[in-house]
mmCIF file with all atom_site columns, C-alpha atoms in Angstrom:
data_model
loop_
_atom_site.group_PDB
_atom_site.id
_atom_site.type_symbol
_atom_site.label_atom_id
_atom_site.label_alt_id
_atom_site.label_comp_id
_atom_site.label_asym_id
_atom_site.label_entity_id
_atom_site.label_seq_id
_atom_site.pdbx_PDB_ins_code
_atom_site.Cartn_x
_atom_site.Cartn_y
_atom_site.Cartn_z
_atom_site.occupancy
_atom_site.B_iso_or_equiv
_atom_site.pdbx_formal_charge
_atom_site.auth_seq_id
_atom_site.auth_comp_id
_atom_site.auth_asym_id
_atom_site.auth_atom_id
_atom_site.pdbx_PDB_model_num
ATOM 1   C CA . GLN A 1 1   ? 12.269  -4.452  -14.469 1.00 0.00 ? 987  GLN A CA 1
ATOM 2   C CA . LEU A 1 2   ? 12.430  -2.618  -11.178 1.00 0.00 ? 988  LEU A CA 1
ATOM 3   C CA . GLN A 1 3   ? 12.301  -4.743  -8.041  1.00 0.00 ? 989  GLN A CA 1
ATOM 4   C CA . VAL A 1 4   ? 12.399  -3.959  -4.327  1.00 0.00 ? 990  VAL A CA 1
ATOM 5   C CA . GLN A 1 5   ? 13.379  -6.297  -1.506  1.00 0.00 ? 991  GLN A CA 1
ATOM 6   C CA . GLU A 1 6   ? 13.084  -5.899  2.251   1.00 0.00 ? 992  GLU A CA 1
ATOM 7   C CA . SER A 1 7   ? 15.689  -7.076  4.749   1.00 0.00 ? 993  SER A CA 1
ATOM 8   C CA . GLY A 1 8   ? 16.215  -6.835  8.484   1.00 0.00 ? 994  GLY A CA 1
ATOM 9   C CA . PRO A 1 9   ? 15.770  -8.610  11.818  1.00 0.00 ? 995  PRO A CA 1
ATOM 10  C CA . GLY A 1 10  ? 12.716  -10.769 12.241  1.00 0.00 ? 996  GLY A CA 1
ATOM 11  C CA . LEU A 1 11  ? 12.582  -10.332 16.012  1.00 0.00 ? 997  LEU A CA 1
ATOM 12  C CA . VAL A 1 12  ? 12.722  -7.089  17.993  1.00 0.00 ? 998  VAL A CA 1
ATOM 13  C CA . LYS A 1 13  ? 12.373  -6.670  21.744  1.00 0.00 ? 999  LYS A CA 1
ATOM 14  C CA . PRO A 1 14  ? 9.686   -4.409  23.215  1.00 0.00 ? 1000 PRO A CA 1
ATOM 15  C CA . SER A 1 15  ? 10.785  -0.782  23.689  1.00 0.00 ? 1001 SER A CA 1
ATOM 16  C CA . GLU A 1 16  ? 13.639  -1.202  21.199  1.00 0.00 ? 1002 GLU A CA 1
ATOM 17  C CA . THR A 1 17  ? 13.948  0.169   17.661  1.00 0.00 ? 1003 THR A CA 1
ATOM 18  C CA . LEU A 1 18  ? 12.890  -1.711  14.543  1.00 0.00 ? 1004 LEU A CA 1
ATOM 19  C CA . SER A 1 19  ? 15.152  -1.125  11.537  1.00 0.00 ? 1005 SER A CA 1
ATOM 20  C CA . LEU A 1 20  ? 14.493  -2.406  8.027   1.00 0.00 ? 1006 LEU A CA 1
ATOM 21  C CA . THR A 1 21  ? 16.171  -1.800  4.679   1.00 0.00 ? 1007 THR A CA 1
ATOM 22  C CA . CYS A 1 22  ? 14.719  -1.941  1.174   1.00 0.00 ? 1008 CYS A CA 1
ATOM 23  C CA . THR A 1 23  ? 17.086  -2.572  -1.734  1.00 0.00 ? 1009 THR A CA 1
ATOM 24  C CA . VAL A 1 24  ? 16.071  -1.267  -5.149  1.00 0.00 ? 1010 VAL A CA 1
ATOM 25  C CA . SER A 1 25  ? 17.294  -3.041  -8.271  1.00 0.00 ? 1011 SER A CA 1
ATOM 26  C CA . GLY A 1 26  ? 16.610  -2.715  -11.971 1.00 0.00 ? 1012 GLY A CA 1
ATOM 27  C CA . GLY A 1 27  ? 15.889  0.982   -11.755 1.00 0.00 ? 1013 GLY A CA 1
ATOM 28  C CA . SER A 1 28  ? 16.843  4.260   -10.163 1.00 0.00 ? 1014 SER A CA 1
ATOM 29  C CA . ILE A 1 29  ? 15.751  5.514   -6.790  1.00 0.00 ? 1015 ILE A CA 1
ATOM 30  C CA . SER A 1 30  ? 16.659  8.991   -7.984  1.00 0.00 ? 1016 SER A CA 1
ATOM 31  C CA . SER A 1 31  ? 13.527  9.372   -10.063 1.00 0.00 ? 1017 SER A CA 1
ATOM 32  C CA . ASN A 1 32  ? 11.596  12.609  -9.869  1.00 0.00 ? 1018 ASN A CA 1
ATOM 33  C CA . SER A 1 33  ? 8.332   10.719  -10.432 1.00 0.00 ? 1019 SER A CA 1
ATOM 34  C CA . TYR A 1 34  ? 8.239   8.388   -7.460  1.00 0.00 ? 1020 TYR A CA 1
ATOM 35  C CA . PHE A 1 35  ? 8.302   8.166   -3.703  1.00 0.00 ? 1021 PHE A CA 1
ATOM 36  C CA . TRP A 1 36  ? 9.670   5.163   -1.800  1.00 0.00 ? 1022 TRP A CA 1
ATOM 37  C CA . GLY A 1 37  ? 7.479   3.897   0.967   1.00 0.00 ? 1023 GLY A CA 1
ATOM 38  C CA . TRP A 1 38  ? 6.642   1.384   3.663   1.00 0.00 ? 1024 TRP A CA 1
ATOM 39  C CA . ILE A 1 39  ? 3.367   -0.365  4.393   1.00 0.00 ? 1025 ILE A CA 1
ATOM 40  C CA . ARG A 1 40  ? 2.650   -2.919  7.101   1.00 0.00 ? 1026 ARG A CA 1
ATOM 41  C CA . GLN A 1 41  ? 0.068   -5.617  7.731   1.00 0.00 ? 1027 GLN A CA 1
ATOM 42  C CA . PRO A 1 42  ? -0.501  -7.064  11.223  1.00 0.00 ? 1028 PRO A CA 1
ATOM 43  C CA . PRO A 1 43  ? -1.344  -10.783 11.311  1.00 0.00 ? 1029 PRO A CA 1
ATOM 44  C CA . GLY A 1 44  ? -4.841  -11.377 9.949   1.00 0.00 ? 1030 GLY A CA 1
ATOM 45  C CA . LYS A 1 45  ? -5.486  -7.665  9.498   1.00 0.00 ? 1031 LYS A CA 1
ATOM 46  C CA . GLY A 1 46  ? -5.489  -5.022  6.782   1.00 0.00 ? 1032 GLY A CA 1
ATOM 47  C CA . LEU A 1 47  ? -2.864  -2.759  5.292   1.00 0.00 ? 1033 LEU A CA 1
ATOM 48  C CA . GLU A 1 48  ? -1.510  0.332   7.024   1.00 0.00 ? 1034 GLU A CA 1
ATOM 49  C CA . TRP A 1 49  ? 0.485   2.985   5.207   1.00 0.00 ? 1035 TRP A CA 1
ATOM 50  C CA . ILE A 1 50  ? 3.544   3.972   7.267   1.00 0.00 ? 1036 ILE A CA 1
ATOM 51  C CA . GLY A 1 51  ? 5.117   6.700   5.152   1.00 0.00 ? 1037 GLY A CA 1
ATOM 52  C CA . ASN A 1 52  ? 7.445   7.504   2.287   1.00 0.00 ? 1038 ASN A CA 1
ATOM 53  C CA . ALA A 1 53  ? 10.518  9.427   1.237   1.00 0.00 ? 1039 ALA A CA 1
ATOM 54  C CA . TYR A 1 54  ? 11.525  11.305  -1.906  1.00 0.00 ? 1040 TYR A CA 1
ATOM 55  C CA . TYR A 1 55  ? 15.094  11.007  -3.174  1.00 0.00 ? 1041 TYR A CA 1
ATOM 56  C CA . LEU A 1 56  ? 15.740  14.679  -2.438  1.00 0.00 ? 1042 LEU A CA 1
ATOM 57  C CA . GLY A 1 57  ? 15.002  14.051  1.235   1.00 0.00 ? 1043 GLY A CA 1
ATOM 58  C CA . THR A 1 58  ? 11.383  15.041  1.859   1.00 0.00 ? 1044 THR A CA 1
ATOM 59  C CA . THR A 1 59  ? 9.224   12.632  3.827   1.00 0.00 ? 1045 THR A CA 1
ATOM 60  C CA . GLN A 1 60  ? 5.573   12.019  4.684   1.00 0.00 ? 1046 GLN A CA 1
ATOM 61  C CA . TYR A 1 61  ? 4.385   9.893   7.597   1.00 0.00 ? 1047 TYR A CA 1
ATOM 62  C CA . ASN A 1 62  ? 1.179   8.370   8.896   1.00 0.00 ? 1048 ASN A CA 1
ATOM 63  C CA . PRO A 1 63  ? 0.067   10.778  11.649  1.00 0.00 ? 1049 PRO A CA 1
ATOM 64  C CA . SER A 1 64  ? -0.518  7.868   14.035  1.00 0.00 ? 1050 SER A CA 1
ATOM 65  C CA . LEU A 1 65  ? 3.140   6.809   13.748  1.00 0.00 ? 1051 LEU A CA 1
ATOM 66  C CA . ARG A 1 66  ? 4.825   10.161  13.093  1.00 0.00 ? 1052 ARG A CA 1
ATOM 67  C CA . SER A 1 67  ? 6.376   10.485  16.544  1.00 0.00 ? 1053 SER A CA 1
ATOM 68  C CA . ARG A 1 68  ? 8.159   7.105   16.251  1.00 0.00 ? 1054 ARG A CA 1
ATOM 69  C CA . VAL A 1 69  ? 8.982   6.631   12.569  1.00 0.00 ? 1055 VAL A CA 1
ATOM 70  C CA . SER A 1 70  ? 11.720  7.756   10.219  1.00 0.00 ? 1056 SER A CA 1
ATOM 71  C CA . ILE A 1 71  ? 12.280  6.892   6.551   1.00 0.00 ? 1057 ILE A CA 1
ATOM 72  C CA . SER A 1 72  ? 15.503  7.789   4.808   1.00 0.00 ? 1058 SER A CA 1
ATOM 73  C CA . ILE A 1 73  ? 17.182  7.189   1.476   1.00 0.00 ? 1059 ILE A CA 1
ATOM 74  C CA . ASP A 1 74  ? 20.744  5.909   1.514   1.00 0.00 ? 1060 ASP A CA 1
ATOM 75  C CA . THR A 1 75  ? 23.333  8.103   -0.133  1.00 0.00 ? 1061 THR A CA 1
ATOM 76  C CA . SER A 1 76  ? 24.147  5.164   -2.381  1.00 0.00 ? 1062 SER A CA 1
ATOM 77  C CA . ARG A 1 77  ? 20.693  5.733   -3.845  1.00 0.00 ? 1063 ARG A CA 1
ATOM 78  C CA . ILE A 1 78  ? 20.038  2.008   -4.061  1.00 0.00 ? 1064 ILE A CA 1
ATOM 79  C CA . LYS A 1 79  ? 18.519  1.542   -0.620  1.00 0.00 ? 1065 LYS A CA 1
ATOM 80  C CA . PHE A 1 80  ? 16.016  3.200   1.655   1.00 0.00 ? 1066 PHE A CA 1
ATOM 81  C CA . SER A 1 81  ? 15.334  2.464   5.286   1.00 0.00 ? 1067 SER A CA 1
ATOM 82  C CA . LEU A 1 82  ? 12.648  2.416   7.954   1.00 0.00 ? 1068 LEU A CA 1
ATOM 83  C CA . THR A 1 83  ? 13.179  2.918   11.657  1.00 0.00 ? 1069 THR A CA 1
ATOM 84  C CA . LEU A 1 84  ? 10.377  2.610   14.193  1.00 0.00 ? 1070 LEU A CA 1
ATOM 85  C CA . SER A 1 85  ? 11.222  3.352   17.798  1.00 0.00 ? 1071 SER A CA 1
ATOM 86  C CA . SER A 1 86  ? 9.739   2.194   21.098  1.00 0.00 ? 1072 SER A CA 1
ATOM 87  C CA . VAL A 1 87  ? 8.058   -0.826  19.554  1.00 0.00 ? 1073 VAL A CA 1
ATOM 88  C CA . THR A 1 88  ? 5.345   -2.866  21.250  1.00 0.00 ? 1074 THR A CA 1
ATOM 89  C CA . ALA A 1 89  ? 3.546   -6.076  20.367  1.00 0.00 ? 1075 ALA A CA 1
ATOM 90  C CA . ALA A 1 90  ? 1.134   -3.961  18.311  1.00 0.00 ? 1076 ALA A CA 1
ATOM 91  C CA . ASP A 1 91  ? 3.961   -3.320  15.858  1.00 0.00 ? 1077 ASP A CA 1
ATOM 92  C CA . THR A 1 92  ? 4.188   -7.025  14.999  1.00 0.00 ? 1078 THR A CA 1
ATOM 93  C CA . ALA A 1 93  ? 3.416   -7.233  11.276  1.00 0.00 ? 1079 ALA A CA 1
ATOM 94  C CA . VAL A 1 94  ? 4.581   -8.057  7.791   1.00 0.00 ? 1080 VAL A CA 1
ATOM 95  C CA . TYR A 1 95  ? 6.424   -4.972  6.568   1.00 0.00 ? 1081 TYR A CA 1
ATOM 96  C CA . TYR A 1 96  ? 6.411   -4.189  2.847   1.00 0.00 ? 1082 TYR A CA 1
ATOM 97  C CA . CYS A 1 97  ? 8.490   -1.676  0.962   1.00 0.00 ? 1083 CYS A CA 1
ATOM 98  C CA . ALA A 1 98  ? 7.068   -0.284  -2.264  1.00 0.00 ? 1084 ALA A CA 1
ATOM 99  C CA . ARG A 1 99  ? 7.453   2.278   -5.011  1.00 0.00 ? 1085 ARG A CA 1
ATOM 100 C CA . GLN A 1 100 ? 4.740   4.884   -4.790  1.00 0.00 ? 1086 GLN A CA 1
ATOM 101 C CA . GLY A 1 101 ? 3.671   7.193   -7.563  1.00 0.00 ? 1087 GLY A CA 1
ATOM 102 C CA . GLY A 1 102 ? 3.866   10.811  -6.558  1.00 0.00 ? 1088 GLY A CA 1
ATOM 103 C CA . TYR A 1 103 ? 4.557   13.539  -9.050  1.00 0.00 ? 1089 TYR A CA 1
ATOM 104 C CA . GLY A 1 104 ? 3.983   11.037  -11.828 1.00 0.00 ? 1090 GLY A CA 1
ATOM 105 C CA . SER A 1 105 ? 1.500   8.280   -12.466 1.00 0.00 ? 1091 SER A CA 1
ATOM 106 C CA . PRO A 1 106 ? 0.290   6.162   -10.736 1.00 0.00 ? 1092 PRO A CA 1
ATOM 107 C CA . LYS A 1 107 ? -0.353  9.057   -8.383  1.00 0.00 ? 1093 LYS A CA 1
ATOM 108 C CA . TYR A 1 108 ? -0.342  8.003   -4.729  1.00 0.00 ? 1094 TYR A CA 1
ATOM 109 C CA . ALA A 1 109 ? -0.563  4.300   -5.634  1.00 0.00 ? 1095 ALA A CA 1
ATOM 110 C CA . MET A 1 110 ? 2.002   1.597   -4.849  1.00 0.00 ? 1096 MET A CA 1
ATOM 111 C CA . ASP A 1 111 ? 2.862   -0.187  -8.096  1.00 0.00 ? 1097 ASP A CA 1
ATOM 112 C CA . VAL A 1 112 ? 5.961   -2.204  -7.187  1.00 0.00 ? 1098 VAL A CA 1
ATOM 113 C CA . TRP A 1 113 ? 5.995   -4.174  -3.928  1.00 0.00 ? 1099 TRP A CA 1
ATOM 114 C CA . GLY A 1 114 ? 8.542   -6.275  -2.127  1.00 0.00 ? 1100 GLY A CA 1
ATOM 115 C CA . GLN A 1 115 ? 7.620   -9.748  -0.941  1.00 0.00 ? 1101 GLN A CA 1
ATOM 116 C CA . GLY A 1 116 ? 7.376   -8.506  2.648   1.00 0.00 ? 1102 GLY A CA 1
ATOM 117 C CA . THR A 1 117 ? 9.318   -9.338  5.785   1.00 0.00 ? 1103 THR A CA 1
ATOM 118 C CA . THR A 1 118 ? 7.784   -10.525 9.044   1.00 0.00 ? 1104 THR A CA 1
ATOM 119 C CA . VAL A 1 119 ? 8.769   -8.633  12.179  1.00 0.00 ? 1105 VAL A CA 1
ATOM 120 C CA . THR A 1 120 ? 7.754   -9.961  15.576  1.00 0.00 ? 1106 THR A CA 1
ATOM 121 C CA . VAL A 1 121 ? 8.004   -7.819  18.695  1.00 0.00 ? 1107 VAL A CA 1
ATOM 122 C CA . SER A 1 122 ? 8.611   -10.077 21.666  1.00 0.00 ? 1108 SER A CA 1
ATOM 123 C CA . SER A 1 123 ? 10.992  -10.477 24.567  1.00 0.00 ? 1109 SER A CA 1
ATOM 124 C CA . GLN B 2 1   ? -10.332 1.220   12.658  1.00 0.00 ? 507  GLN B CA 1
ATOM 125 C CA . SER B 2 2   ? -9.628  1.938   9.004   1.00 0.00 ? 508  SER B CA 1
ATOM 126 C CA . ALA B 2 3   ? -10.190 5.367   7.514   1.00 0.00 ? 509  ALA B CA 1
ATOM 127 C CA . LEU B 2 4   ? -12.055 3.875   4.540   1.00 0.00 ? 510  LEU B CA 1
ATOM 128 C CA . THR B 2 5   ? -14.981 1.454   4.974   1.00 0.00 ? 511  THR B CA 1
ATOM 129 C CA . GLN B 2 6   ? -15.291 -1.723  2.937   1.00 0.00 ? 512  GLN B CA 1
ATOM 130 C CA . PRO B 2 7   ? -17.671 -4.656  3.351   1.00 0.00 ? 513  PRO B CA 1
ATOM 131 C CA . PRO B 2 8   ? -15.797 -7.549  4.972   1.00 0.00 ? 514  PRO B CA 1
ATOM 132 C CA . SER B 2 9   ? -16.935 -10.023 2.346   1.00 0.00 ? 515  SER B CA 1
ATOM 133 C CA . ALA B 2 10  ? -18.381 -10.339 -1.151  1.00 0.00 ? 516  ALA B CA 1
ATOM 134 C CA . SER B 2 11  ? -19.118 -13.312 -3.356  1.00 0.00 ? 517  SER B CA 1
ATOM 135 C CA . GLY B 2 12  ? -20.258 -14.359 -6.783  1.00 0.00 ? 518  GLY B CA 1
ATOM 136 C CA . SER B 2 13  ? -20.419 -17.350 -9.081  1.00 0.00 ? 519  SER B CA 1
ATOM 137 C CA . PRO B 2 14  ? -18.043 -17.880 -11.993 1.00 0.00 ? 520  PRO B CA 1
ATOM 138 C CA . GLY B 2 15  ? -18.960 -15.652 -14.908 1.00 0.00 ? 521  GLY B CA 1
ATOM 139 C CA . GLN B 2 16  ? -20.937 -13.215 -12.779 1.00 0.00 ? 522  GLN B CA 1
ATOM 140 C CA . SER B 2 17  ? -19.999 -9.660  -11.853 1.00 0.00 ? 523  SER B CA 1
ATOM 141 C CA . VAL B 2 18  ? -19.401 -8.401  -8.346  1.00 0.00 ? 524  VAL B CA 1
ATOM 142 C CA . THR B 2 19  ? -18.913 -4.855  -7.072  1.00 0.00 ? 525  THR B CA 1
ATOM 143 C CA . ILE B 2 20  ? -16.999 -3.932  -3.926  1.00 0.00 ? 526  ILE B CA 1
ATOM 144 C CA . SER B 2 21  ? -17.616 -0.537  -2.344  1.00 0.00 ? 527  SER B CA 1
ATOM 145 C CA . CYS B 2 22  ? -15.226 1.714   -0.455  1.00 0.00 ? 528  CYS B CA 1
ATOM 146 C CA . THR B 2 23  ? -16.654 4.630   1.507   1.00 0.00 ? 529  THR B CA 1
ATOM 147 C CA . GLY B 2 24  ? -14.641 7.544   2.780   1.00 0.00 ? 530  GLY B CA 1
ATOM 148 C CA . SER B 2 25  ? -15.199 11.252  3.210   1.00 0.00 ? 531  SER B CA 1
ATOM 149 C CA . SER B 2 26  ? -14.714 14.574  1.477   1.00 0.00 ? 532  SER B CA 1
ATOM 150 C CA . SER B 2 27  ? -11.184 14.610  2.939   1.00 0.00 ? 533  SER B CA 1
ATOM 151 C CA . ASP B 2 28  ? -10.084 11.577  0.973   1.00 0.00 ? 534  ASP B CA 1
ATOM 152 C CA . ILE B 2 29  ? -12.147 9.813   -1.707  1.00 0.00 ? 535  ILE B CA 1
ATOM 153 C CA . GLY B 2 30  ? -14.501 12.726  -2.238  1.00 0.00 ? 536  GLY B CA 1
ATOM 154 C CA . GLY B 2 31  ? -11.745 15.285  -2.429  1.00 0.00 ? 537  GLY B CA 1
ATOM 155 C CA . TYR B 2 32  ? -9.339  13.681  -4.872  1.00 0.00 ? 538  TYR B CA 1
ATOM 156 C CA . ASN B 2 33  ? -9.358  11.379  -7.899  1.00 0.00 ? 539  ASN B CA 1
ATOM 157 C CA . TYR B 2 34  ? -6.593  9.265   -6.422  1.00 0.00 ? 540  TYR B CA 1
ATOM 158 C CA . VAL B 2 35  ? -8.325  6.027   -5.445  1.00 0.00 ? 541  VAL B CA 1
ATOM 159 C CA . SER B 2 36  ? -6.417  2.771   -5.868  1.00 0.00 ? 542  SER B CA 1
ATOM 160 C CA . TRP B 2 37  ? -7.391  -0.881  -5.533  1.00 0.00 ? 543  TRP B CA 1
ATOM 161 C CA . TYR B 2 38  ? -5.123  -3.794  -4.597  1.00 0.00 ? 544  TYR B CA 1
ATOM 162 C CA . GLN B 2 39  ? -5.565  -7.549  -4.857  1.00 0.00 ? 545  GLN B CA 1
ATOM 163 C CA . GLN B 2 40  ? -3.863  -9.779  -2.305  1.00 0.00 ? 546  GLN B CA 1
ATOM 164 C CA . HIS B 2 41  ? -3.760  -13.547 -2.440  1.00 0.00 ? 547  HIS B CA 1
ATOM 165 C CA . PRO B 2 42  ? -2.895  -15.376 0.813   1.00 0.00 ? 548  PRO B CA 1
ATOM 166 C CA . GLY B 2 43  ? 0.787   -15.198 1.621   1.00 0.00 ? 549  GLY B CA 1
ATOM 167 C CA . ASN B 2 44  ? 1.519   -12.780 -1.220  1.00 0.00 ? 550  ASN B CA 1
ATOM 168 C CA . ALA B 2 45  ? 2.208   -9.084  -1.470  1.00 0.00 ? 551  ALA B CA 1
ATOM 169 C CA . PRO B 2 46  ? -0.599  -6.821  -2.667  1.00 0.00 ? 552  PRO B CA 1
ATOM 170 C CA . LYS B 2 47  ? -0.872  -6.158  -6.398  1.00 0.00 ? 553  LYS B CA 1
ATOM 171 C CA . LEU B 2 48  ? -2.043  -2.853  -7.856  1.00 0.00 ? 554  LEU B CA 1
ATOM 172 C CA . MET B 2 49  ? -5.198  -3.398  -9.917  1.00 0.00 ? 555  MET B CA 1
ATOM 173 C CA . ILE B 2 50  ? -6.648  0.110   -10.343 1.00 0.00 ? 556  ILE B CA 1
ATOM 174 C CA . PHE B 2 51  ? -5.167  3.587   -9.821  1.00 0.00 ? 557  PHE B CA 1
ATOM 175 C CA . GLU B 2 52  ? -6.479  7.127   -10.175 1.00 0.00 ? 558  GLU B CA 1
ATOM 176 C CA . VAL B 2 53  ? -10.054 5.807   -9.739  1.00 0.00 ? 559  VAL B CA 1
ATOM 177 C CA . SER B 2 54  ? -10.354 3.893   -13.007 1.00 0.00 ? 560  SER B CA 1
ATOM 178 C CA . ALA B 2 55  ? -6.971  3.405   -14.677 1.00 0.00 ? 561  ALA B CA 1
ATOM 179 C CA . ARG B 2 56  ? -5.515  -0.091  -15.063 1.00 0.00 ? 562  ARG B CA 1
ATOM 180 C CA . PRO B 2 57  ? -1.794  -0.834  -14.901 1.00 0.00 ? 563  PRO B CA 1
ATOM 181 C CA . SER B 2 58  ? -0.347  -2.660  -17.860 1.00 0.00 ? 564  SER B CA 1
ATOM 182 C CA . GLY B 2 59  ? -1.072  -6.372  -17.618 1.00 0.00 ? 565  GLY B CA 1
ATOM 183 C CA . VAL B 2 60  ? -4.199  -6.120  -15.448 1.00 0.00 ? 566  VAL B CA 1
ATOM 184 C CA . SER B 2 61  ? -7.254  -7.733  -17.005 1.00 0.00 ? 567  SER B CA 1
ATOM 185 C CA . ASP B 2 62  ? -9.971  -5.424  -18.346 1.00 0.00 ? 568  ASP B CA 1
ATOM 186 C CA . ARG B 2 63  ? -12.414 -7.490  -16.281 1.00 0.00 ? 569  ARG B CA 1
ATOM 187 C CA . PHE B 2 64  ? -11.406 -5.168  -13.445 1.00 0.00 ? 570  PHE B CA 1
ATOM 188 C CA . SER B 2 65  ? -12.854 -1.662  -13.473 1.00 0.00 ? 571  SER B CA 1
ATOM 189 C CA . GLY B 2 66  ? -13.102 1.199   -11.016 1.00 0.00 ? 572  GLY B CA 1
ATOM 190 C CA . SER B 2 67  ? -15.393 4.159   -10.503 1.00 0.00 ? 573  SER B CA 1
ATOM 191 C CA . LYS B 2 68  ? -16.241 6.839   -7.968  1.00 0.00 ? 574  LYS B CA 1
ATOM 192 C CA . SER B 2 69  ? -19.323 8.775   -6.931  1.00 0.00 ? 575  SER B CA 1
ATOM 193 C CA . GLY B 2 70  ? -19.065 11.351  -4.198  1.00 0.00 ? 576  GLY B CA 1
ATOM 194 C CA . ASN B 2 71  ? -17.299 9.842   -1.191  1.00 0.00 ? 577  ASN B CA 1
ATOM 195 C CA . THR B 2 72  ? -17.668 6.233   -2.396  1.00 0.00 ? 578  THR B CA 1
ATOM 196 C CA . ALA B 2 73  ? -15.426 4.335   -4.783  1.00 0.00 ? 579  ALA B CA 1
ATOM 197 C CA . SER B 2 74  ? -16.225 0.974   -6.337  1.00 0.00 ? 580  SER B CA 1
ATOM 198 C CA . LEU B 2 75  ? -14.324 -1.920  -7.851  1.00 0.00 ? 581  LEU B CA 1
ATOM 199 C CA . THR B 2 76  ? -16.205 -4.167  -10.269 1.00 0.00 ? 582  THR B CA 1
ATOM 200 C CA . VAL B 2 77  ? -14.922 -7.571  -11.265 1.00 0.00 ? 583  VAL B CA 1
ATOM 201 C CA . SER B 2 78  ? -16.687 -8.918  -14.340 1.00 0.00 ? 584  SER B CA 1
ATOM 202 C CA . GLY B 2 79  ? -16.702 -12.476 -15.618 1.00 0.00 ? 585  GLY B CA 1
ATOM 203 C CA . LEU B 2 80  ? -15.603 -13.841 -12.240 1.00 0.00 ? 586  LEU B CA 1
ATOM 204 C CA . GLN B 2 81  ? -12.916 -16.502 -12.341 1.00 0.00 ? 587  GLN B CA 1
ATOM 205 C CA . ALA B 2 82  ? -11.607 -18.768 -9.615  1.00 0.00 ? 588  ALA B CA 1
ATOM 206 C CA . GLU B 2 83  ? -8.293  -16.870 -9.615  1.00 0.00 ? 589  GLU B CA 1
ATOM 207 C CA . ASP B 2 84  ? -10.108 -13.667 -8.616  1.00 0.00 ? 590  ASP B CA 1
ATOM 208 C CA . GLU B 2 85  ? -10.723 -15.101 -5.142  1.00 0.00 ? 591  GLU B CA 1
ATOM 209 C CA . ALA B 2 86  ? -8.580  -12.878 -2.926  1.00 0.00 ? 592  ALA B CA 1
ATOM 210 C CA . ASP B 2 87  ? -8.641  -9.957  -0.523  1.00 0.00 ? 593  ASP B CA 1
ATOM 211 C CA . TYR B 2 88  ? -9.183  -6.527  -2.075  1.00 0.00 ? 594  TYR B CA 1
ATOM 212 C CA . TYR B 2 89  ? -8.125  -3.247  -0.501  1.00 0.00 ? 595  TYR B CA 1
ATOM 213 C CA . CYS B 2 90  ? -8.982  0.280   -1.526  1.00 0.00 ? 596  CYS B CA 1
ATOM 214 C CA . SER B 2 91  ? -6.818  3.280   -0.754  1.00 0.00 ? 597  SER B CA 1
ATOM 215 C CA . SER B 2 92  ? -7.027  6.996   -1.289  1.00 0.00 ? 598  SER B CA 1
ATOM 216 C CA . TYR B 2 93  ? -4.902  10.084  -1.095  1.00 0.00 ? 599  TYR B CA 1
ATOM 217 C CA . ALA B 2 94  ? -6.028  12.021  1.956   1.00 0.00 ? 600  ALA B CA 1
ATOM 218 C CA . GLY B 2 95  ? -4.228  15.316  1.671   1.00 0.00 ? 601  GLY B CA 1
ATOM 219 C CA . ARG B 2 96  ? -0.881  16.423  2.969   1.00 0.00 ? 602  ARG B CA 1
ATOM 220 C CA . ASP B 2 97  ? -1.614  15.591  6.608   1.00 0.00 ? 603  ASP B CA 1
ATOM 221 C CA . ASN B 2 98  ? -2.914  12.037  6.297   1.00 0.00 ? 604  ASN B CA 1
ATOM 222 C CA . TYR B 2 99  ? -1.493  11.330  2.892   1.00 0.00 ? 605  TYR B CA 1
ATOM 223 C CA . VAL B 2 100 ? -2.532  7.715   2.124   1.00 0.00 ? 606  VAL B CA 1
ATOM 224 C CA . VAL B 2 101 ? -5.318  5.772   3.830   1.00 0.00 ? 607  VAL B CA 1
ATOM 225 C CA . PHE B 2 102 ? -6.512  2.209   3.300   1.00 0.00 ? 608  PHE B CA 1
ATOM 226 C CA . GLY B 2 103 ? -9.795  0.406   3.663   1.00 0.00 ? 609  GLY B CA 1
ATOM 227 C CA . GLY B 2 104 ? -10.119 -2.601  5.926   1.00 0.00 ? 610  GLY B CA 1
ATOM 228 C CA . GLY B 2 105 ? -10.270 -5.049  3.029   1.00 0.00 ? 611  GLY B CA 1
ATOM 229 C CA . THR B 2 106 ? -12.926 -7.233  1.396   1.00 0.00 ? 612  THR B CA 1
ATOM 230 C CA . LYS B 2 107 ? -12.599 -10.986 1.027   1.00 0.00 ? 613  LYS B CA 1
ATOM 231 C CA . LEU B 2 108 ? -13.964 -11.975 -2.378  1.00 0.00 ? 614  LEU B CA 1
ATOM 232 C CA . THR B 2 109 ? -15.170 -15.556 -2.648  1.00 0.00 ? 615  THR B CA 1
ATOM 233 C CA . VAL B 2 110 ? -15.881 -17.203 -5.977  1.00 0.00 ? 616  VAL B CA 1
ATOM 234 C CA . LEU B 2 111 ? -18.634 -19.705 -5.283  1.00 0.00 ? 617  LEU B CA 1
#
């Protein structure tokens, strides 16, 4: 059974870059049916889609974050990463990685989620 | 401000049915049959309950059903149980520019 798991620093200073990794196990990241994405949830608030990547390298990003975000798939094809630059307190959130249906079902839905990792932006 | 609008709360007694709405526009819900619904219990990751408007992933109870009319999607939970008390989020494909948008979430209380 495919699983995904987030990892990375829990504390990032303002103006610096947030970097998180998602490790995929029990399945292949090199599937032509799925995208691999990130979603975040600020404390007490709703979900926000950040973006995703396809194993061949294409990416899609939330327009509100596009200028600061990058998602890439590791050449090992067992990990994918998120970087978010110039962070502020507004970027404090639980960050989830997830498998997202794309060319196959469930289209544009996230069906496998990590447990989430809390990132706090503070000096 | 979320792209999709959900009521902040909904409630029902055990055994009853409750419907949660999710209103968008012709650029998202109205333009595509790619509406999803997620259930989130406190402290847990979201769980996919409905995809492609009305399809259920394997293992999700048939007490959960989805539908869409125009720019509004709906999630109905039938035969309410205590374990259904959670936050519910809708999402929709929004085209190649916006891609995926979420609603603000609805807290479902089982009375």
